[in-house]
Coordinates of C-alpha atoms and ligand atoms in Angstrom, one line a residue:
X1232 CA 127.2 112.2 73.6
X1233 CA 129.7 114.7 74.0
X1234 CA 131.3 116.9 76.8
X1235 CA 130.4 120.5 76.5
X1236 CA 131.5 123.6 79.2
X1237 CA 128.9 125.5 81.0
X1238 CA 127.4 127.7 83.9
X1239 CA 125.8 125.9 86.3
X1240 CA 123.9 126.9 89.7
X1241 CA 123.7 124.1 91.8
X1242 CA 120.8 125.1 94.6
X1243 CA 118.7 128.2 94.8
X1244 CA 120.9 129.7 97.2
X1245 CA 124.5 129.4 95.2
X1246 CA 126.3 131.1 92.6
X1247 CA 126.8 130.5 89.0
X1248 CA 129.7 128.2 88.7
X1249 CA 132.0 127.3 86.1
X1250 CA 130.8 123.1 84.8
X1251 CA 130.6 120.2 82.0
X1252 CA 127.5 119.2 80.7
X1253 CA 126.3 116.3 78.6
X1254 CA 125.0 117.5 75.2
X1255 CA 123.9 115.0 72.2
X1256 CA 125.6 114.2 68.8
X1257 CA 123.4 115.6 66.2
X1258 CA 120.8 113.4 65.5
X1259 CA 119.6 113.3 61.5
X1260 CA 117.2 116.3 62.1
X1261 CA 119.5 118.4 64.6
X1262 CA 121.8 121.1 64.4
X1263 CA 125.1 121.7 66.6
X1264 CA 125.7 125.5 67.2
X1265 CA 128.8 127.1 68.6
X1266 CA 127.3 129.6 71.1
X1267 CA 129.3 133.2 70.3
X1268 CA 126.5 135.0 72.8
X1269 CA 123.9 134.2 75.1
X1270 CA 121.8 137.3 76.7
X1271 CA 121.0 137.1 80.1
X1272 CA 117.0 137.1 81.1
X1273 CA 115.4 138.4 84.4
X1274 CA 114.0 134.8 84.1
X1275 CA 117.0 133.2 84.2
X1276 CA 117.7 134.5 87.3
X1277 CA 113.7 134.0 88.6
X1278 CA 114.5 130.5 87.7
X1279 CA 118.1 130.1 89.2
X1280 CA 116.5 131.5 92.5
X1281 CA 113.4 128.9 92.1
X1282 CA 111.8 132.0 92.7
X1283 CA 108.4 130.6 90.8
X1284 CA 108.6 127.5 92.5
X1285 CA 104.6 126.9 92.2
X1286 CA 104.6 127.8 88.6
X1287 CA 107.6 125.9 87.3
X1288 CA 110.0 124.5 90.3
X1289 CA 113.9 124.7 89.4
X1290 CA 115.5 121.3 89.0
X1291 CA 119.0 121.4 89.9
X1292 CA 122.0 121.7 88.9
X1293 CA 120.1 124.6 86.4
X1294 CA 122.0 125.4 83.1
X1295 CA 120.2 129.1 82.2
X1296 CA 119.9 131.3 79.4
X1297 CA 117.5 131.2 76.1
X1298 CA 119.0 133.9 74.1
X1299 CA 121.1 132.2 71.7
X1300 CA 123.0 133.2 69.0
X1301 CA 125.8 131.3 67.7
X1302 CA 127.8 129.3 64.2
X1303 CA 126.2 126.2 63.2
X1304 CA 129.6 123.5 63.3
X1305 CA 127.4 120.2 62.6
X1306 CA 123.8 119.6 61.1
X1307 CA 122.4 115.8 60.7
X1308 CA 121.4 114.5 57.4
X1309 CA 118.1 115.1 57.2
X1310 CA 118.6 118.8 58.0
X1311 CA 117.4 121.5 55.0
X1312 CA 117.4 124.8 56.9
X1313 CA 121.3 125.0 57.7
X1314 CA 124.9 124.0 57.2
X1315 CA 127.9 124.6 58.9
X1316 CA 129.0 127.9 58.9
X1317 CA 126.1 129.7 59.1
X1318 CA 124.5 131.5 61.6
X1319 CA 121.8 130.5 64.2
X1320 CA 119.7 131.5 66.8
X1321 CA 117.6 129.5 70.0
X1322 CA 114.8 131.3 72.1
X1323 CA 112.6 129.4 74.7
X1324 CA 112.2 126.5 73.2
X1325 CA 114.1 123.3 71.6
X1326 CA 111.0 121.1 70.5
X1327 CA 107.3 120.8 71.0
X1328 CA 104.9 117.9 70.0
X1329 CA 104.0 119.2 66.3
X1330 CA 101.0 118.1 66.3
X1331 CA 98.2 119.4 68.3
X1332 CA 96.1 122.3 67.3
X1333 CA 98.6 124.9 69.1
X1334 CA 101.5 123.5 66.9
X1335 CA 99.4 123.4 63.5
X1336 CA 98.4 126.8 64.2
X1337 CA 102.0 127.7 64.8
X1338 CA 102.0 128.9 68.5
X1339 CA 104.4 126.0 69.9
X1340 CA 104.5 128.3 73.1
X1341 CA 100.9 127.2 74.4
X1342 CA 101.5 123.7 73.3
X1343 CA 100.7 121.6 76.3
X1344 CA 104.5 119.4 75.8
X1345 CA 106.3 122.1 74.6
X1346 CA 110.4 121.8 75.6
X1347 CA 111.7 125.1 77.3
X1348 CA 115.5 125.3 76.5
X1349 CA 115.9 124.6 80.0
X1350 CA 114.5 123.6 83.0
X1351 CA 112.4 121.0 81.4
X1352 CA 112.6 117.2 80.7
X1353 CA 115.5 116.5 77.9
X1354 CA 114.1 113.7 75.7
X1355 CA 116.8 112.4 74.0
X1356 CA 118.9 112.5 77.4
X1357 CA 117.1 112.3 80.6
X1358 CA 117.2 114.8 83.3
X1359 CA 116.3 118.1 82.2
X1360 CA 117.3 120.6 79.2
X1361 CA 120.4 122.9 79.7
X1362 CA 120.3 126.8 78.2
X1363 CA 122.9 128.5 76.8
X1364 CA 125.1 129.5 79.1
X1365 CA 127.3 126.9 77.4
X1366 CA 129.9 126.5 74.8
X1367 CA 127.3 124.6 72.4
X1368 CA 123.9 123.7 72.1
X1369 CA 121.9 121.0 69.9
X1370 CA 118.5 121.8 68.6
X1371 CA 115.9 120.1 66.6
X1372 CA 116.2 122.4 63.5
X1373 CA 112.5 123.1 64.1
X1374 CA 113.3 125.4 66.8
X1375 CA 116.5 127.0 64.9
X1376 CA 116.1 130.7 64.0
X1377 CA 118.2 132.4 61.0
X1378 CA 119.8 135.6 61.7
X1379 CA 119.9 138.5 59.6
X1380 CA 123.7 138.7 58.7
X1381 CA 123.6 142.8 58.9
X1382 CA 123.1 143.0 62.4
X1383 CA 125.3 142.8 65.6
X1384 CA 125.3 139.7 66.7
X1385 CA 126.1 140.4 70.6
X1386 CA 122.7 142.8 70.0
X1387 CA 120.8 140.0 68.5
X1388 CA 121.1 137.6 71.1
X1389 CA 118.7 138.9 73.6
X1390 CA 116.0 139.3 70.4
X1391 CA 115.2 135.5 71.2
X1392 CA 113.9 136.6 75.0
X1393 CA 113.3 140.1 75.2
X1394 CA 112.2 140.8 70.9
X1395 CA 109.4 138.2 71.0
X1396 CA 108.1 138.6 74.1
X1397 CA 107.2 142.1 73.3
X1398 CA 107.0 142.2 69.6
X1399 CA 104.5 138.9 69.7
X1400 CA 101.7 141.1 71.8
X1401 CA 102.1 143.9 70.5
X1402 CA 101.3 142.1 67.1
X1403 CA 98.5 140.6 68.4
X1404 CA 97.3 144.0 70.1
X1405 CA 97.3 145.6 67.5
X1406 CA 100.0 148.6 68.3
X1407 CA 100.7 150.8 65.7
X1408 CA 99.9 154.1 63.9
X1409 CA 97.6 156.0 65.8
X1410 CA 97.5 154.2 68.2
X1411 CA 99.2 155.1 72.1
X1412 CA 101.2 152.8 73.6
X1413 CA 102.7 152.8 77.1
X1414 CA 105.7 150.4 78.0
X1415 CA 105.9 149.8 81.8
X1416 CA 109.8 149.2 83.0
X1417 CA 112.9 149.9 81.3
X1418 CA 114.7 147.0 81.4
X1419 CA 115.8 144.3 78.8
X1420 CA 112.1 143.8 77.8
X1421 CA 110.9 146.9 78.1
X1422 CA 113.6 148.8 76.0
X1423 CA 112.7 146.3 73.0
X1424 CA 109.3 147.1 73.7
X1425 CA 110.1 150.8 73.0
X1426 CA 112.0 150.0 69.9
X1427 CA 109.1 148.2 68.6
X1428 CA 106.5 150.0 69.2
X1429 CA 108.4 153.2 67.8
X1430 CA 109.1 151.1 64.1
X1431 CA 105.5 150.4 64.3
X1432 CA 104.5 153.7 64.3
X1433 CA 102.9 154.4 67.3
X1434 CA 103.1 157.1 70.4
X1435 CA 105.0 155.1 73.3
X1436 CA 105.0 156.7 76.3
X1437 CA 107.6 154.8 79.1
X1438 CA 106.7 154.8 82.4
X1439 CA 109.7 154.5 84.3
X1440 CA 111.1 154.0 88.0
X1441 CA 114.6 155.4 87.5
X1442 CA 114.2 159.1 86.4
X1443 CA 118.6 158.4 85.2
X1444 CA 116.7 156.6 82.0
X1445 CA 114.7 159.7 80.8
X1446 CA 117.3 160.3 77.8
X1447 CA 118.0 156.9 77.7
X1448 CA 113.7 156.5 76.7
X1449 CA 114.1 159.4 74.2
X1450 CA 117.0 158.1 72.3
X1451 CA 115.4 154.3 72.2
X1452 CA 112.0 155.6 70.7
X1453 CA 109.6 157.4 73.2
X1454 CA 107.8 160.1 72.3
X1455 CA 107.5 160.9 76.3
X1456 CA 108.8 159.4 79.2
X1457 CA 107.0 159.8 83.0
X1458 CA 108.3 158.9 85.9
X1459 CA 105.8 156.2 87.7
X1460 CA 106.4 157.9 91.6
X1461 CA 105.2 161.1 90.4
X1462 CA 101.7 161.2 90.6
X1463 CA 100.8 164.0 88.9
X1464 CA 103.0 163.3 85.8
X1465 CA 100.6 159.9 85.9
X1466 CA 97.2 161.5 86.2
X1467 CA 98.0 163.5 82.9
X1468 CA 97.8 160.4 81.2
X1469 CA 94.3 158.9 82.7
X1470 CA 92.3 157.3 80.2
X1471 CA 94.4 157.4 77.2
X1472 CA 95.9 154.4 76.4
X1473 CA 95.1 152.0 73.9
X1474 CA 97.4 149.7 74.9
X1475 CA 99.7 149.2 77.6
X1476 CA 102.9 146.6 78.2
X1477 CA 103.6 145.6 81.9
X1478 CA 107.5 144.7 81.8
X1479 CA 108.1 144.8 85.3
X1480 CA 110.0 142.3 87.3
X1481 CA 109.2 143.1 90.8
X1482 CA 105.7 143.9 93.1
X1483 CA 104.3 146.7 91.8
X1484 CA 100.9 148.7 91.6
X1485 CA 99.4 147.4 88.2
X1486 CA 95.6 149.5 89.3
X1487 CA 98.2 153.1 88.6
X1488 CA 98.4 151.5 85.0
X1489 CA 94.6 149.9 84.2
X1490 CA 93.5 153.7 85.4
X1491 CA 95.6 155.3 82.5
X1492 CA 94.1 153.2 79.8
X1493 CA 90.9 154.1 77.3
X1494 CA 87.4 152.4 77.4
X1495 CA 88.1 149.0 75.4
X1496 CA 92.1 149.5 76.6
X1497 CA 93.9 146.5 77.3
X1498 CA 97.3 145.7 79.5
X1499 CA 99.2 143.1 78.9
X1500 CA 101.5 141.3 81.4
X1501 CA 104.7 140.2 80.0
X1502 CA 107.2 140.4 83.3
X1503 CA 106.8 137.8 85.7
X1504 CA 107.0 139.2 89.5
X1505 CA 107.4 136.3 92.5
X1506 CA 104.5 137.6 94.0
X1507 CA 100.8 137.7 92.7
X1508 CA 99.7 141.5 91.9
X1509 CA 96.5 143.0 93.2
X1510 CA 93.7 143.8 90.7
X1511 CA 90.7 145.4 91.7
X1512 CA 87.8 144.7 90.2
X1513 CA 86.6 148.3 89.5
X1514 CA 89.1 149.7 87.3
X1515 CA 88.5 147.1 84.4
X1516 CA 85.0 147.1 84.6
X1517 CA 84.4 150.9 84.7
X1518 CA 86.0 151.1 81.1
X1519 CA 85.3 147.7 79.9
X1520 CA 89.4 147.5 79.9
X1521 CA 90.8 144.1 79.9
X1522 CA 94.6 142.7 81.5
X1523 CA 95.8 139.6 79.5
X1524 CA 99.1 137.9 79.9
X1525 CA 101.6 136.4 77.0
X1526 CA 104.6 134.4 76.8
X1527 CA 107.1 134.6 74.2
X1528 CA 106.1 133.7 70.8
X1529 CA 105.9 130.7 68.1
X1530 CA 109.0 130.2 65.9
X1531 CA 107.3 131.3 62.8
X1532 CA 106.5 134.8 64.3
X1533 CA 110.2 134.9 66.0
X1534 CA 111.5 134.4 62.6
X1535 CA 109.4 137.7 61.6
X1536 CA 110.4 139.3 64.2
X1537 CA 114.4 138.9 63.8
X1538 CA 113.8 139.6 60.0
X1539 CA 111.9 143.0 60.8
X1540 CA 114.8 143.5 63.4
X1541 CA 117.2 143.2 60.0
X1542 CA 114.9 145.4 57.8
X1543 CA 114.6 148.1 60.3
X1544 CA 117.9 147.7 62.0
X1545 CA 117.2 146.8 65.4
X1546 CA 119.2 144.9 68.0
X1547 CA 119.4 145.2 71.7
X1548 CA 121.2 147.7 73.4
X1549 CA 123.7 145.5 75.4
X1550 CA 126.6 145.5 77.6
X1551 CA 128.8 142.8 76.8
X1552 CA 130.8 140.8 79.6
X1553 CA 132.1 137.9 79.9
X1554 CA 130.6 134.5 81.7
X1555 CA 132.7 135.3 84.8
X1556 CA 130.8 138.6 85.6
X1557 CA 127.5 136.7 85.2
X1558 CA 127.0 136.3 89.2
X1559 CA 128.0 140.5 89.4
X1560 CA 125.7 140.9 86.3
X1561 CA 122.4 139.3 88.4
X1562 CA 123.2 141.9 91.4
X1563 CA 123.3 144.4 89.2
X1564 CA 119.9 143.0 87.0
X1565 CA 118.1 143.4 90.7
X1566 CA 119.3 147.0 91.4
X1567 CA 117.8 148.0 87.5
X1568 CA 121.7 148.9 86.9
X1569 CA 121.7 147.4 83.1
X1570 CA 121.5 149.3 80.0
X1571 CA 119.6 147.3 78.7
X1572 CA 120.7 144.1 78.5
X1573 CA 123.7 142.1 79.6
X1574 CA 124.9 139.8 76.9
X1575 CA 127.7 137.1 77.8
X1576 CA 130.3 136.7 74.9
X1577 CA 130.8 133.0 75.2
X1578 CA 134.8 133.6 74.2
X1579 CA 135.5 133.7 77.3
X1580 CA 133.9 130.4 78.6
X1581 CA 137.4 128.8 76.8
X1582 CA 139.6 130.5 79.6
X1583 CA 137.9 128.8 82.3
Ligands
LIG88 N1 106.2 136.6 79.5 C1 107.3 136.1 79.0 O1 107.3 135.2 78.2 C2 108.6 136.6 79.6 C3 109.7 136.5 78.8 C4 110.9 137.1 79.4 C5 110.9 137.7 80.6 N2 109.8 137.7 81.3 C6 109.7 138.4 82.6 O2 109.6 139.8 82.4 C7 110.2 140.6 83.5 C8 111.2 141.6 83.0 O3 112.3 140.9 82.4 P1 113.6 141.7 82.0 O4 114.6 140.7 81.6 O5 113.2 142.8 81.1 O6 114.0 142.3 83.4 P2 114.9 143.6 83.7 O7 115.9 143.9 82.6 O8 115.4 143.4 85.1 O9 113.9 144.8 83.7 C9 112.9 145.0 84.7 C10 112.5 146.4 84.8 O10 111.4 146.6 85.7 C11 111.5 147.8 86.4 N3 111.5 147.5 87.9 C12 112.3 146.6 88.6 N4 111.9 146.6 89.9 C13 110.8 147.4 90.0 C14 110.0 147.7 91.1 N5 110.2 147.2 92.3 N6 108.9 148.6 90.8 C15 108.7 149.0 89.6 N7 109.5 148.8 88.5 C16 110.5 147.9 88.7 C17 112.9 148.4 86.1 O11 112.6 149.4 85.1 P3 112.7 151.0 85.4 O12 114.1 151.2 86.0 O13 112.5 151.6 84.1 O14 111.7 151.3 86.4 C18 113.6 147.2 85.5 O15 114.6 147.7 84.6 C19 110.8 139.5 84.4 O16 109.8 139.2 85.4 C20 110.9 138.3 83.5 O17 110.9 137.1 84.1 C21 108.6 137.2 80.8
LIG89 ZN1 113.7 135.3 78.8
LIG90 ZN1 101.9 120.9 70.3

């Protein structure tokens, strides 16, 4: 066991504050990463604020963060994938039994003892798993993601939240050429979303709040961007999506969005609000539409994902600060003041 530094919040109602941890030596199959970046999620701050207390309560002191990028320093002997040196990413998860019929099929996020990075039992340590809001990190090299080396690595971090959580349905969707494809909230997920979908080759159309992002939407992919208050820029669009993504933190009226898709349409909910959304009945049955969920995605396809992310180029757009500003950076997540992504250069964890 060694000491390691982190970010801590030690009740639902207090700051991010500056803390040591307990992390593992490197067992035979593990791999110790220097963290260089850690994006910072909407969940992290959902789960800081034990805002989905019936889903998954927070245990406390809570470590955050699940977009991790980093320098392997250590590997244990039996590792094959990585030395030291090289680089490495984390997402969601750190380990998963391996063996059930989710795991074989290589979708460790439905597995029913999957390991979140944190917020969940630790193992090999008791207590509960601690993200990476931290100096280092030690993962099973299972869940250990390489990195494309021609990519900016401050930009790649949030690819292990915000990439698979939108490239993984849109996969499985279907979303592509010919095909339209609206993406519901400009934020960290939903700008990944429009990069995606635009390599993919299909019209994405983003529906946002914050008419300030309309260039923003352009630049990032969109072929056209609508402002979700205005109601007539909406009704233009009824019954002509094949597919839409629901990014959206907060409460919000999902029936505007099932209205706008095609018979056989389907919306998929990848933002998590507090509070359960209304959906009536009528406007999936009238089309035969269909509103699915889906959370993050299995290592295998989050290793695609980063390597089309290296193919076509593609990181997260992200403003860079360092862990002190990560309390200022949560305000500012709420108010939908990010562009598009904060990501915490870990540097600066060494001052404090
Ligand atoms: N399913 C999964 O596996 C998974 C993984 C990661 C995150 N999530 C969840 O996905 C959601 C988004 O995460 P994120 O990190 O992308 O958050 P984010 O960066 O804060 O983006 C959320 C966006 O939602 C829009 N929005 C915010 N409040 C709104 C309101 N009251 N009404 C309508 N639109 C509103 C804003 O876009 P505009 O300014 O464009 O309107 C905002 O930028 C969170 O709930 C998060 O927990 C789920
Ligand atoms: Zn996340
Ligand atoms: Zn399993």
């Amino acid at each position: 066991m060694y000491k390691a530094k982190a970010y801590s919040a030690a009740s639902e109602t207090s700051p991010l504050g500056s803390t040591t941890i307990a992390r593992r030596d490197p067992n035979e199959k593990d791999v110790q990463i220097e963290i260089l970046y850690c994006g910072i999620c909407h969940s992290d701050l959902h789960q800081v604020r034990n805002e989905w207390k019936d889903a998954m309560p927070t245990v406390y002191p809570c470590v955050p963060g699940h977009e991790i990028v980093g320098r392997v320093t250590k590997v244990g002997s039996a590792v094959t994938k990585f030395k030291a040196g090289d680089l490495a990413a984390v997402g969601c998860m750190v380990d998963s039994d391996g063996t059930c019929p989710e795991c074989r099929a290589g979708l460790e996020q439905f597995c029913p003892n999957v390991t979140y990075t944190y917020n969940l039992p630790d193992k090999h340590l008791g207590g509960v798993t601690y993200g990476g809001y931290s100096d280092s990190i030690v993962v099973d090299e299972r869940f250990v993601l390489r990195v494309p080396t021609n990519l900016n690595l401050a930009g790649v971090a949030p690819l292990l939240c915000a990439g698979i959580t939108t490239y993984s349905p849109m996969r499985h969707w279907g979303v592509g050429k010919g095909k339209k494809v609206g993406v519901v909230g400009l934020g960290g997920l939903g700008h990944m979303a429009v990069k995606f979908a635009h390599a993919m080759g299909a019209h994405v159309v983003v529906f946002t709040t914050s008419p300030n992002k309309k260039d923003d939407a352009v630049r990032l992919g969109a072929d056209e961007v609508v402002v979700s208050r205005n109601a007539d820029e909406m009704l233009k669009h009824e019954r002509s999506f094949d597919f839409i993504l629901d990014a959206v933190s907060a409460e919000h009226d999902i029936n505007a969005y099932i209205n706008l898709l095609k018979r056989d349409g389907n919306i998929t909910l990848v933002g998590a609000p507090e509070k359960p959304l209304a959906v009536p009945a009528f406007g999936l049955i009238m089309g035969r539409r269909s509103l699915s969920g889906s959370p993050i995605g299995g290592i295998a396809e989050t290793q695609e994902m980063l390597d089309f992310c290296g193919k076509h180029n593609i990181t997260s757009d992200v403003e860079v600060i360092p862990i002190q500003k990560v309390n200022e950076a949560y305000e500012r997540l709420l108010k939908s003041d990010v562009k598009y992504r904060f990501s915490i250069d870990m540097a600066s964890l060494k001052s404090n």
